[in-house]
Amino acid sequence: MLEGKTFLITGIADAHSLAMYTAREIIKNGGKVVCTGLGVSPHHKDLSDKARAFLNKNYHDFKAAVQQELGDSMTAILDVTIDDNIASFAQELATKNIQLDGLLHAIAMDKTIRNKEVKPLIDVTLQEFCETMDVSAYSLISLTRHLLEHQVLQPGASICSLSYIAAAQVTFHPYRNMSIAKAALERITVELADELGRKHQIRCNALRFSPFMGSKAGNATLRQEDVDISSEKSPLGNARPEDLAFEIVHLFRPQCRITGEIRHVDGGYHIIG
């Protein structure tokens, strides 16, 4: 299905990341992947020893997971908060003549969530709000722009972004600041579907997935009871990570005319009042 196609996969932290499931499924379907993770780049300035150690460990774990799960797939450092880092990454792809047929945006960050406790929205600072919005939502715009400017993202490509039901309604697993960023990400995805579809025939869709504790992000924010409640309420139970990967690969198919969608891969949880 994806023979001869190459896709950018962001947001892999380890072998259990949702983005990793998608990368594996792309390869199963004949495609190739370029994977990005956090690390120390030439564009990072004045890092503290603690920050440098964190970034170095993060990149080591990310690269080891990719090598173990995806073989010799290309890896690169990408910090979407640094515009020069995005530009140099896009230039590297162009220099290597790597053409992308799509990308998965699976990047999110919210410093207001600590030890599974969510800071009340009324107490969220402007800096915390903007940092979360920058990484979790605006980065889709900046990353796509640079890939287009360097003629790396091909006409007819497909973009998918990861979201969840809390972007639309208050849920039993309380998110505040991140929910707003995911709502923005979904709106950005839909607007880009119109802009990029008309200009480049590029498709853009967002996917809302079930609560999932297998990933680092999910384990940092969810409790087991959250996952159990969702599974109990969903007609089919919670969706599996493989289900999400199947749907993304479906949306990555060449010549697919699905765009501007907010797709639910959640076992039907979204239909429950």
PDB file of C-alpha atoms in Angstrom:
ATOM      1  CA  MET A   1       0.000   0.000   0.000  1.00  0.00           C
ATOM      2  CA  LEU A   2       2.820   2.435   0.873  1.00  0.00           C
ATOM      3  CA  GLU A   3       5.576   1.024  -1.307  1.00  0.00           C
ATOM      4  CA  GLY A   4       8.123   3.696  -2.205  1.00  0.00           C
ATOM      5  CA  LYS A   5       6.587   6.235   0.197  1.00  0.00           C
ATOM      6  CA  THR A   6       8.376   7.979   3.081  1.00  0.00           C
ATOM      7  CA  PHE A   7       6.746   9.493   6.158  1.00  0.00           C
ATOM      8  CA  LEU A   8       7.973  11.738   8.961  1.00  0.00           C
ATOM      9  CA  ILE A   9       7.100  10.387  12.409  1.00  0.00           C
ATOM     10  CA  THR A  10       7.398  12.793  15.340  1.00  0.00           C
ATOM     11  CA  GLY A  11       6.729  12.113  18.997  1.00  0.00           C
ATOM     12  CA  ILE A  12       8.498   8.786  19.538  1.00  0.00           C
ATOM     13  CA  ALA A  13       9.843   8.524  23.087  1.00  0.00           C
ATOM     14  CA  ASP A  14      10.228   4.757  23.366  1.00  0.00           C
ATOM     15  CA  ALA A  15       9.028   1.448  21.914  1.00  0.00           C
ATOM     16  CA  HIS A  16       5.569   1.933  23.451  1.00  0.00           C
ATOM     17  CA  SER A  17       4.834   5.386  22.002  1.00  0.00           C
ATOM     18  CA  LEU A  18       1.723   5.621  19.856  1.00  0.00           C
ATOM     19  CA  ALA A  19       3.900   7.086  17.113  1.00  0.00           C
ATOM     20  CA  MET A  20       6.050   3.930  17.194  1.00  0.00           C
ATOM     21  CA  TYR A  21       3.024   1.730  16.495  1.00  0.00           C
ATOM     22  CA  THR A  22       2.320   3.869  13.435  1.00  0.00           C
ATOM     23  CA  ALA A  23       5.936   3.715  12.257  1.00  0.00           C
ATOM     24  CA  ARG A  24       5.947  -0.079  12.503  1.00  0.00           C
ATOM     25  CA  GLU A  25       2.705  -0.318  10.533  1.00  0.00           C
ATOM     26  CA  ILE A  26       4.056   1.953   7.790  1.00  0.00           C
ATOM     27  CA  ILE A  27       7.069  -0.299   7.377  1.00  0.00           C
ATOM     28  CA  LYS A  28       4.833  -3.396   7.338  1.00  0.00           C
ATOM     29  CA  ASN A  29       2.996  -1.780   4.432  1.00  0.00           C
ATOM     30  CA  GLY A  30       6.172  -1.181   2.438  1.00  0.00           C
ATOM     31  CA  GLY A  31       6.874   2.408   3.436  1.00  0.00           C
ATOM     32  CA  LYS A  32       9.877   4.099   5.032  1.00  0.00           C
ATOM     33  CA  VAL A  33      10.008   6.436   8.014  1.00  0.00           C
ATOM     34  CA  VAL A  34      12.119   9.341   9.242  1.00  0.00           C
ATOM     35  CA  CYS A  35      11.845   9.669  13.027  1.00  0.00           C
ATOM     36  CA  THR A  36      12.547  12.721  15.164  1.00  0.00           C
ATOM     37  CA  GLY A  37      13.119  13.095  18.884  1.00  0.00           C
ATOM     38  CA  LEU A  38      14.327  15.602  21.447  1.00  0.00           C
ATOM     39  CA  GLY A  39      18.062  15.971  21.918  1.00  0.00           C
ATOM     40  CA  VAL A  40      20.862  18.524  22.073  1.00  0.00           C
ATOM     41  CA  SER A  41      21.205  20.308  18.737  1.00  0.00           C
ATOM     42  CA  PRO A  42      23.646  23.041  17.623  1.00  0.00           C
ATOM     43  CA  HIS A  43      20.737  25.451  18.044  1.00  0.00           C
ATOM     44  CA  HIS A  44      20.391  24.915  21.794  1.00  0.00           C
ATOM     45  CA  LYS A  45      22.084  27.737  23.671  1.00  0.00           C
ATOM     46  CA  ASP A  46      22.979  28.197  27.339  1.00  0.00           C
ATOM     47  CA  LEU A  47      21.662  24.824  28.471  1.00  0.00           C
ATOM     48  CA  SER A  48      22.044  23.949  32.128  1.00  0.00           C
ATOM     49  CA  ASP A  49      23.846  20.715  32.971  1.00  0.00           C
ATOM     50  CA  LYS A  50      20.505  19.232  34.069  1.00  0.00           C
ATOM     51  CA  ALA A  51      18.773  20.186  30.823  1.00  0.00           C
ATOM     52  CA  ARG A  52      21.652  18.889  28.709  1.00  0.00           C
ATOM     53  CA  ALA A  53      21.677  15.580  30.592  1.00  0.00           C
ATOM     54  CA  PHE A  54      17.911  15.233  30.162  1.00  0.00           C
ATOM     55  CA  LEU A  55      18.058  15.907  26.422  1.00  0.00           C
ATOM     56  CA  ASN A  56      21.005  13.575  25.898  1.00  0.00           C
ATOM     57  CA  LYS A  57      19.265  10.720  27.737  1.00  0.00           C
ATOM     58  CA  ASN A  58      16.030  11.383  25.864  1.00  0.00           C
ATOM     59  CA  TYR A  59      17.764  11.167  22.499  1.00  0.00           C
ATOM     60  CA  HIS A  60      19.726   8.070  23.502  1.00  0.00           C
ATOM     61  CA  ASP A  61      16.522   6.266  24.550  1.00  0.00           C
ATOM     62  CA  PHE A  62      14.696   7.456  21.433  1.00  0.00           C
ATOM     63  CA  LYS A  63      17.449   6.362  19.053  1.00  0.00           C
ATOM     64  CA  ALA A  64      17.843   2.987  20.774  1.00  0.00           C
ATOM     65  CA  ALA A  65      14.087   2.351  20.501  1.00  0.00           C
ATOM     66  CA  VAL A  66      14.052   3.245  16.812  1.00  0.00           C
ATOM     67  CA  GLN A  67      17.033   1.007  16.055  1.00  0.00           C
ATOM     68  CA  GLN A  68      15.474  -1.882  17.947  1.00  0.00           C
ATOM     69  CA  GLU A  69      11.991  -1.535  16.470  1.00  0.00           C
ATOM     70  CA  LEU A  70      12.581   0.046  13.046  1.00  0.00           C
ATOM     71  CA  GLY A  71      16.053  -1.067  12.017  1.00  0.00           C
ATOM     72  CA  ASP A  72      18.142   1.484  10.150  1.00  0.00           C
ATOM     73  CA  SER A  73      15.391   4.108   9.814  1.00  0.00           C
ATOM     74  CA  MET A  74      16.739   7.663   9.841  1.00  0.00           C
ATOM     75  CA  THR A  75      16.668   9.560  13.135  1.00  0.00           C
ATOM     76  CA  ALA A  76      17.171  13.268  13.751  1.00  0.00           C
ATOM     77  CA  ILE A  77      17.018  15.760  16.596  1.00  0.00           C
ATOM     78  CA  LEU A  78      14.026  18.080  16.384  1.00  0.00           C
ATOM     79  CA  ASP A  79      13.001  20.682  18.951  1.00  0.00           C
ATOM     80  CA  VAL A  80       9.928  22.418  17.527  1.00  0.00           C
ATOM     81  CA  THR A  81      10.359  25.372  19.899  1.00  0.00           C
ATOM     82  CA  ILE A  82      13.502  26.393  17.981  1.00  0.00           C
ATOM     83  CA  ASP A  83      12.703  27.644  14.497  1.00  0.00           C
ATOM     84  CA  ASP A  84      16.307  27.304  13.316  1.00  0.00           C
ATOM     85  CA  ASN A  85      16.262  23.637  14.354  1.00  0.00           C
ATOM     86  CA  ILE A  86      13.171  23.003  12.217  1.00  0.00           C
ATOM     87  CA  ALA A  87      14.752  24.839   9.283  1.00  0.00           C
ATOM     88  CA  SER A  88      18.034  22.915   9.504  1.00  0.00           C
ATOM     89  CA  PHE A  89      16.156  19.606   9.763  1.00  0.00           C
ATOM     90  CA  ALA A  90      14.152  20.416   6.638  1.00  0.00           C
ATOM     91  CA  GLN A  91      17.368  21.443   4.876  1.00  0.00           C
ATOM     92  CA  GLU A  92      19.005  18.145   5.878  1.00  0.00           C
ATOM     93  CA  LEU A  93      16.146  16.209   4.313  1.00  0.00           C
ATOM     94  CA  ALA A  94      16.383  18.301   1.149  1.00  0.00           C
ATOM     95  CA  THR A  95      20.157  17.806   0.953  1.00  0.00           C
ATOM     96  CA  LYS A  96      19.703  14.048   1.261  1.00  0.00           C
ATOM     97  CA  ASN A  97      16.971  14.214  -1.389  1.00  0.00           C
ATOM     98  CA  ILE A  98      14.427  12.716   0.993  1.00  0.00           C
ATOM     99  CA  GLN A  99      10.908  13.415  -0.206  1.00  0.00           C
ATOM    100  CA  LEU A 100       8.091  13.102   2.336  1.00  0.00           C
ATOM    101  CA  ASP A 101       4.680  11.719   1.407  1.00  0.00           C
ATOM    102  CA  GLY A 102       3.204  12.634   4.760  1.00  0.00           C
ATOM    103  CA  LEU A 103       3.835  13.247   8.436  1.00  0.00           C
ATOM    104  CA  LEU A 104       2.455  12.312  11.821  1.00  0.00           C
ATOM    105  CA  HIS A 105       2.276  15.133  14.370  1.00  0.00           C
ATOM    106  CA  ALA A 106       2.411  13.404  17.757  1.00  0.00           C
ATOM    107  CA  ILE A 107       4.153  16.109  19.775  1.00  0.00           C
ATOM    108  CA  ALA A 108       2.718  17.518  22.998  1.00  0.00           C
ATOM    109  CA  MET A 109       3.991  19.140  26.168  1.00  0.00           C
ATOM    110  CA  ASP A 110       2.262  20.583  29.226  1.00  0.00           C
ATOM    111  CA  LYS A 111       4.295  21.550  32.284  1.00  0.00           C
ATOM    112  CA  THR A 112       1.096  22.208  34.272  1.00  0.00           C
ATOM    113  CA  ILE A 113       0.629  18.440  34.693  1.00  0.00           C
ATOM    114  CA  ARG A 114       2.829  17.017  37.436  1.00  0.00           C
ATOM    115  CA  ASN A 115       2.584  13.588  39.099  1.00  0.00           C
ATOM    116  CA  LYS A 116      -0.819  13.006  37.472  1.00  0.00           C
ATOM    117  CA  GLU A 117      -2.141  16.193  39.082  1.00  0.00           C
ATOM    118  CA  VAL A 118      -3.614  18.845  36.792  1.00  0.00           C
ATOM    119  CA  LYS A 119      -3.134  22.519  37.615  1.00  0.00           C
ATOM    120  CA  PRO A 120      -6.447  24.414  37.681  1.00  0.00           C
ATOM    121  CA  LEU A 121      -6.860  26.439  34.507  1.00  0.00           C
ATOM    122  CA  ILE A 122      -7.441  29.609  36.494  1.00  0.00           C
ATOM    123  CA  ASP A 123      -3.888  29.266  37.874  1.00  0.00           C
ATOM    124  CA  VAL A 124      -2.156  28.612  34.550  1.00  0.00           C
ATOM    125  CA  THR A 125       0.314  31.376  33.717  1.00  0.00           C
ATOM    126  CA  LEU A 126       0.645  33.044  30.336  1.00  0.00           C
ATOM    127  CA  GLN A 127       4.046  31.427  29.867  1.00  0.00           C
ATOM    128  CA  GLU A 128       2.714  27.951  30.685  1.00  0.00           C
ATOM    129  CA  PHE A 129      -0.223  28.465  28.336  1.00  0.00           C
ATOM    130  CA  CYS A 130       1.924  29.698  25.452  1.00  0.00           C
ATOM    131  CA  GLU A 131       4.580  26.997  25.885  1.00  0.00           C
ATOM    132  CA  THR A 132       1.938  24.276  25.713  1.00  0.00           C
ATOM    133  CA  MET A 133       0.282  25.896  22.710  1.00  0.00           C
ATOM    134  CA  ASP A 134       3.625  26.331  20.937  1.00  0.00           C
ATOM    135  CA  VAL A 135       4.713  22.702  21.250  1.00  0.00           C
ATOM    136  CA  SER A 136       1.335  20.972  21.066  1.00  0.00           C
ATOM    137  CA  ALA A 137      -0.431  23.016  18.379  1.00  0.00           C
ATOM    138  CA  TYR A 138       1.532  25.750  16.601  1.00  0.00           C
ATOM    139  CA  SER A 139       4.368  23.342  15.825  1.00  0.00           C
ATOM    140  CA  LEU A 140       2.167  21.709  13.185  1.00  0.00           C
ATOM    141  CA  ILE A 141       2.156  25.019  11.295  1.00  0.00           C
ATOM    142  CA  SER A 142       5.870  25.754  11.673  1.00  0.00           C
ATOM    143  CA  LEU A 143       6.973  22.225  10.802  1.00  0.00           C
ATOM    144  CA  THR A 144       4.734  22.042   7.742  1.00  0.00           C
ATOM    145  CA  ARG A 145       5.855  25.484   6.556  1.00  0.00           C
ATOM    146  CA  HIS A 146       9.545  24.628   6.657  1.00  0.00           C
ATOM    147  CA  LEU A 147       9.025  21.285   4.925  1.00  0.00           C
ATOM    148  CA  LEU A 148       7.127  23.034   2.142  1.00  0.00           C
ATOM    149  CA  GLU A 149       9.666  25.865   1.832  1.00  0.00           C
ATOM    150  CA  HIS A 150      12.454  23.317   1.370  1.00  0.00           C
ATOM    151  CA  GLN A 151      10.305  21.384  -1.129  1.00  0.00           C
ATOM    152  CA  VAL A 152      10.455  18.254   1.017  1.00  0.00           C
ATOM    153  CA  LEU A 153       6.743  17.689   1.628  1.00  0.00           C
ATOM    154  CA  GLN A 154       5.308  16.481  -1.661  1.00  0.00           C
ATOM    155  CA  PRO A 155       2.075  17.520  -3.404  1.00  0.00           C
ATOM    156  CA  GLY A 156      -0.648  15.049  -2.520  1.00  0.00           C
ATOM    157  CA  ALA A 157       0.938  14.252   0.843  1.00  0.00           C
ATOM    158  CA  SER A 158      -1.061  13.363   3.952  1.00  0.00           C
ATOM    159  CA  ILE A 159      -0.758  14.959   7.399  1.00  0.00           C
ATOM    160  CA  CYS A 160      -2.210  13.354  10.544  1.00  0.00           C
ATOM    161  CA  SER A 161      -2.259  14.886  14.034  1.00  0.00           C
ATOM    162  CA  LEU A 162      -3.005  13.080  17.307  1.00  0.00           C
ATOM    163  CA  SER A 163      -5.710  14.420  19.610  1.00  0.00           C
ATOM    164  CA  TYR A 164      -8.358  13.081  22.013  1.00  0.00           C
ATOM    165  CA  ILE A 165     -11.949  13.647  23.115  1.00  0.00           C
ATOM    166  CA  ALA A 166     -10.937  16.232  25.762  1.00  0.00           C
ATOM    167  CA  ALA A 167     -10.396  18.672  22.891  1.00  0.00           C
ATOM    168  CA  ALA A 168     -14.186  18.866  22.605  1.00  0.00           C
ATOM    169  CA  GLN A 169     -15.583  18.167  26.076  1.00  0.00           C
ATOM    170  CA  VAL A 170     -14.662  17.996  29.742  1.00  0.00           C
ATOM    171  CA  THR A 171     -13.812  14.388  30.566  1.00  0.00           C
ATOM    172  CA  PHE A 172     -13.549  12.227  33.663  1.00  0.00           C
ATOM    173  CA  HIS A 173      -9.756  12.335  33.304  1.00  0.00           C
ATOM    174  CA  PRO A 174      -9.234  16.045  33.867  1.00  0.00           C
ATOM    175  CA  TYR A 175      -7.134  17.942  31.389  1.00  0.00           C
ATOM    176  CA  ARG A 176      -7.232  21.722  31.258  1.00  0.00           C
ATOM    177  CA  ASN A 177      -4.375  23.504  29.539  1.00  0.00           C
ATOM    178  CA  MET A 178      -3.595  20.578  27.226  1.00  0.00           C
ATOM    179  CA  SER A 179      -7.244  20.229  26.205  1.00  0.00           C
ATOM    180  CA  ILE A 180      -7.214  23.781  24.891  1.00  0.00           C
ATOM    181  CA  ALA A 181      -4.003  23.133  22.951  1.00  0.00           C
ATOM    182  CA  LYS A 182      -5.470  19.971  21.416  1.00  0.00           C
ATOM    183  CA  ALA A 183      -8.606  21.895  20.433  1.00  0.00           C
ATOM    184  CA  ALA A 184      -6.323  24.403  18.726  1.00  0.00           C
ATOM    185  CA  LEU A 185      -4.403  21.584  17.045  1.00  0.00           C
ATOM    186  CA  GLU A 186      -7.637  20.182  15.627  1.00  0.00           C
ATOM    187  CA  ARG A 187      -8.701  23.593  14.341  1.00  0.00           C
ATOM    188  CA  ILE A 188      -5.274  24.142  12.779  1.00  0.00           C
ATOM    189  CA  THR A 189      -5.542  20.736  11.110  1.00  0.00           C
ATOM    190  CA  VAL A 190      -8.911  21.608   9.576  1.00  0.00           C
ATOM    191  CA  GLU A 191      -7.764  25.029   8.383  1.00  0.00           C
ATOM    192  CA  LEU A 192      -4.640  23.517   6.835  1.00  0.00           C
ATOM    193  CA  ALA A 193      -6.824  20.930   5.121  1.00  0.00           C
ATOM    194  CA  ASP A 194      -8.485  23.796   3.251  1.00  0.00           C
ATOM    195  CA  GLU A 195      -5.341  25.851   2.545  1.00  0.00           C
ATOM    196  CA  LEU A 196      -2.987  23.018   1.649  1.00  0.00           C
ATOM    197  CA  GLY A 197      -5.612  20.998  -0.169  1.00  0.00           C
ATOM    198  CA  ARG A 198      -6.358  23.821  -2.591  1.00  0.00           C
ATOM    199  CA  LYS A 199      -2.710  24.742  -3.133  1.00  0.00           C
ATOM    200  CA  HIS A 200      -0.858  21.420  -2.887  1.00  0.00           C
ATOM    201  CA  GLN A 201      -3.524  18.687  -2.806  1.00  0.00           C
ATOM    202  CA  ILE A 202      -2.231  17.881   0.703  1.00  0.00           C
ATOM    203  CA  ARG A 203      -4.688  16.169   3.051  1.00  0.00           C
ATOM    204  CA  CYS A 204      -4.903  16.937   6.786  1.00  0.00           C
ATOM    205  CA  ASN A 205      -6.806  14.921   9.393  1.00  0.00           C
ATOM    206  CA  ALA A 206      -6.823  14.646  13.195  1.00  0.00           C
ATOM    207  CA  LEU A 207      -7.439  11.503  15.219  1.00  0.00           C
ATOM    208  CA  ARG A 208      -8.844  11.232  18.731  1.00  0.00           C
ATOM    209  CA  PHE A 209      -7.635   8.108  20.493  1.00  0.00           C
ATOM    210  CA  SER A 210      -8.687   6.252  23.644  1.00  0.00           C
ATOM    211  CA  PRO A 211      -6.900   6.861  26.962  1.00  0.00           C
ATOM    212  CA  PHE A 212      -3.641   4.901  26.806  1.00  0.00           C
ATOM    213  CA  MET A 213      -1.150   4.407  29.625  1.00  0.00           C
ATOM    214  CA  GLY A 214       1.407   2.417  27.646  1.00  0.00           C
ATOM    215  CA  SER A 215       3.267   5.507  26.486  1.00  0.00           C
ATOM    216  CA  LYS A 216       5.378   7.816  28.654  1.00  0.00           C
ATOM    217  CA  ALA A 217       2.926  10.657  28.091  1.00  0.00           C
ATOM    218  CA  GLY A 218      -0.104   8.561  28.974  1.00  0.00           C
ATOM    219  CA  ASN A 219       1.508   7.110  32.064  1.00  0.00           C
ATOM    220  CA  ALA A 220       2.446  10.606  33.229  1.00  0.00           C
ATOM    221  CA  THR A 221      -1.105  11.934  33.010  1.00  0.00           C
ATOM    222  CA  LEU A 222      -3.554   9.037  33.441  1.00  0.00           C
ATOM    223  CA  ARG A 223      -4.556   6.704  36.237  1.00  0.00           C
ATOM    224  CA  GLN A 224      -5.625   3.112  35.674  1.00  0.00           C
ATOM    225  CA  GLU A 225      -9.169   3.965  36.748  1.00  0.00           C
ATOM    226  CA  ASP A 226      -9.347   6.518  33.917  1.00  0.00           C
ATOM    227  CA  VAL A 227      -8.551   3.821  31.375  1.00  0.00           C
ATOM    228  CA  ASP A 228     -10.966   1.380  33.029  1.00  0.00           C
ATOM    229  CA  ILE A 229     -13.855   3.857  33.037  1.00  0.00           C
ATOM    230  CA  SER A 230     -13.342   4.704  29.371  1.00  0.00           C
ATOM    231  CA  SER A 231     -13.172   1.036  28.403  1.00  0.00           C
ATOM    232  CA  GLU A 232     -16.338   0.268  30.365  1.00  0.00           C
ATOM    233  CA  LYS A 233     -18.277   3.118  28.779  1.00  0.00           C
ATOM    234  CA  SER A 234     -17.088   2.506  25.209  1.00  0.00           C
ATOM    235  CA  PRO A 235     -19.320   0.100  23.229  1.00  0.00           C
ATOM    236  CA  LEU A 236     -16.272  -1.793  21.952  1.00  0.00           C
ATOM    237  CA  GLY A 237     -13.959  -1.073  24.854  1.00  0.00           C
ATOM    238  CA  ASN A 238     -10.893   1.083  24.436  1.00  0.00           C
ATOM    239  CA  ALA A 239      -9.190   1.032  21.052  1.00  0.00           C
ATOM    240  CA  ARG A 240      -5.768  -0.572  20.779  1.00  0.00           C
ATOM    241  CA  PRO A 241      -2.670   1.307  19.607  1.00  0.00           C
ATOM    242  CA  GLU A 242      -2.714  -0.980  16.569  1.00  0.00           C
ATOM    243  CA  ASP A 243      -6.178   0.338  15.695  1.00  0.00           C
ATOM    244  CA  LEU A 244      -4.813   3.876  15.637  1.00  0.00           C
ATOM    245  CA  ALA A 245      -1.899   2.797  13.444  1.00  0.00           C
ATOM    246  CA  PHE A 246      -4.270   1.057  11.004  1.00  0.00           C
ATOM    247  CA  GLU A 247      -6.357   4.227  10.675  1.00  0.00           C
ATOM    248  CA  ILE A 248      -3.352   6.492  10.135  1.00  0.00           C
ATOM    249  CA  VAL A 249      -1.968   4.176   7.455  1.00  0.00           C
ATOM    250  CA  HIS A 250      -5.413   4.244   5.837  1.00  0.00           C
ATOM    251  CA  LEU A 251      -5.288   8.053   5.772  1.00  0.00           C
ATOM    252  CA  PHE A 252      -1.726   7.936   4.421  1.00  0.00           C
ATOM    253  CA  ARG A 253      -2.827   5.949   1.352  1.00  0.00           C
ATOM    254  CA  PRO A 254      -1.962   7.648  -1.959  1.00  0.00           C
ATOM    255  CA  GLN A 255      -4.895   9.228  -3.780  1.00  0.00           C
ATOM    256  CA  CYS A 256      -7.123   9.039  -0.682  1.00  0.00           C
ATOM    257  CA  ARG A 257      -9.627  11.929  -0.774  1.00  0.00           C
ATOM    258  CA  ILE A 258     -10.324  12.163   2.944  1.00  0.00           C
ATOM    259  CA  THR A 259      -9.394  15.521   4.480  1.00  0.00           C
ATOM    260  CA  GLY A 260     -10.488  17.945   7.189  1.00  0.00           C
ATOM    261  CA  GLU A 261     -11.750  15.084   9.356  1.00  0.00           C
ATOM    262  CA  ILE A 262     -11.662  14.628  13.135  1.00  0.00           C
ATOM    263  CA  ARG A 263     -11.573  10.826  13.259  1.00  0.00           C
ATOM    264  CA  HIS A 264     -12.422   8.847  16.395  1.00  0.00           C
ATOM    265  CA  VAL A 265     -10.450   5.708  17.172  1.00  0.00           C
ATOM    266  CA  ASP A 266     -11.841   5.153  20.652  1.00  0.00           C
ATOM    267  CA  GLY A 267     -14.095   2.083  20.610  1.00  0.00           C
ATOM    268  CA  GLY A 268     -17.123   4.373  20.267  1.00  0.00           C
ATOM    269  CA  TYR A 269     -16.557   6.328  23.467  1.00  0.00           C
ATOM    270  CA  HIS A 270     -17.400   9.601  21.699  1.00  0.00           C
ATOM    271  CA  ILE A 271     -21.033   8.560  21.105  1.00  0.00           C
ATOM    272  CA  ILE A 272     -21.763   8.158  24.807  1.00  0.00           C
ATOM    273  CA  GLY A 273     -23.598  11.056  26.440  1.00  0.00           C
TER     274      GLY A 273
END
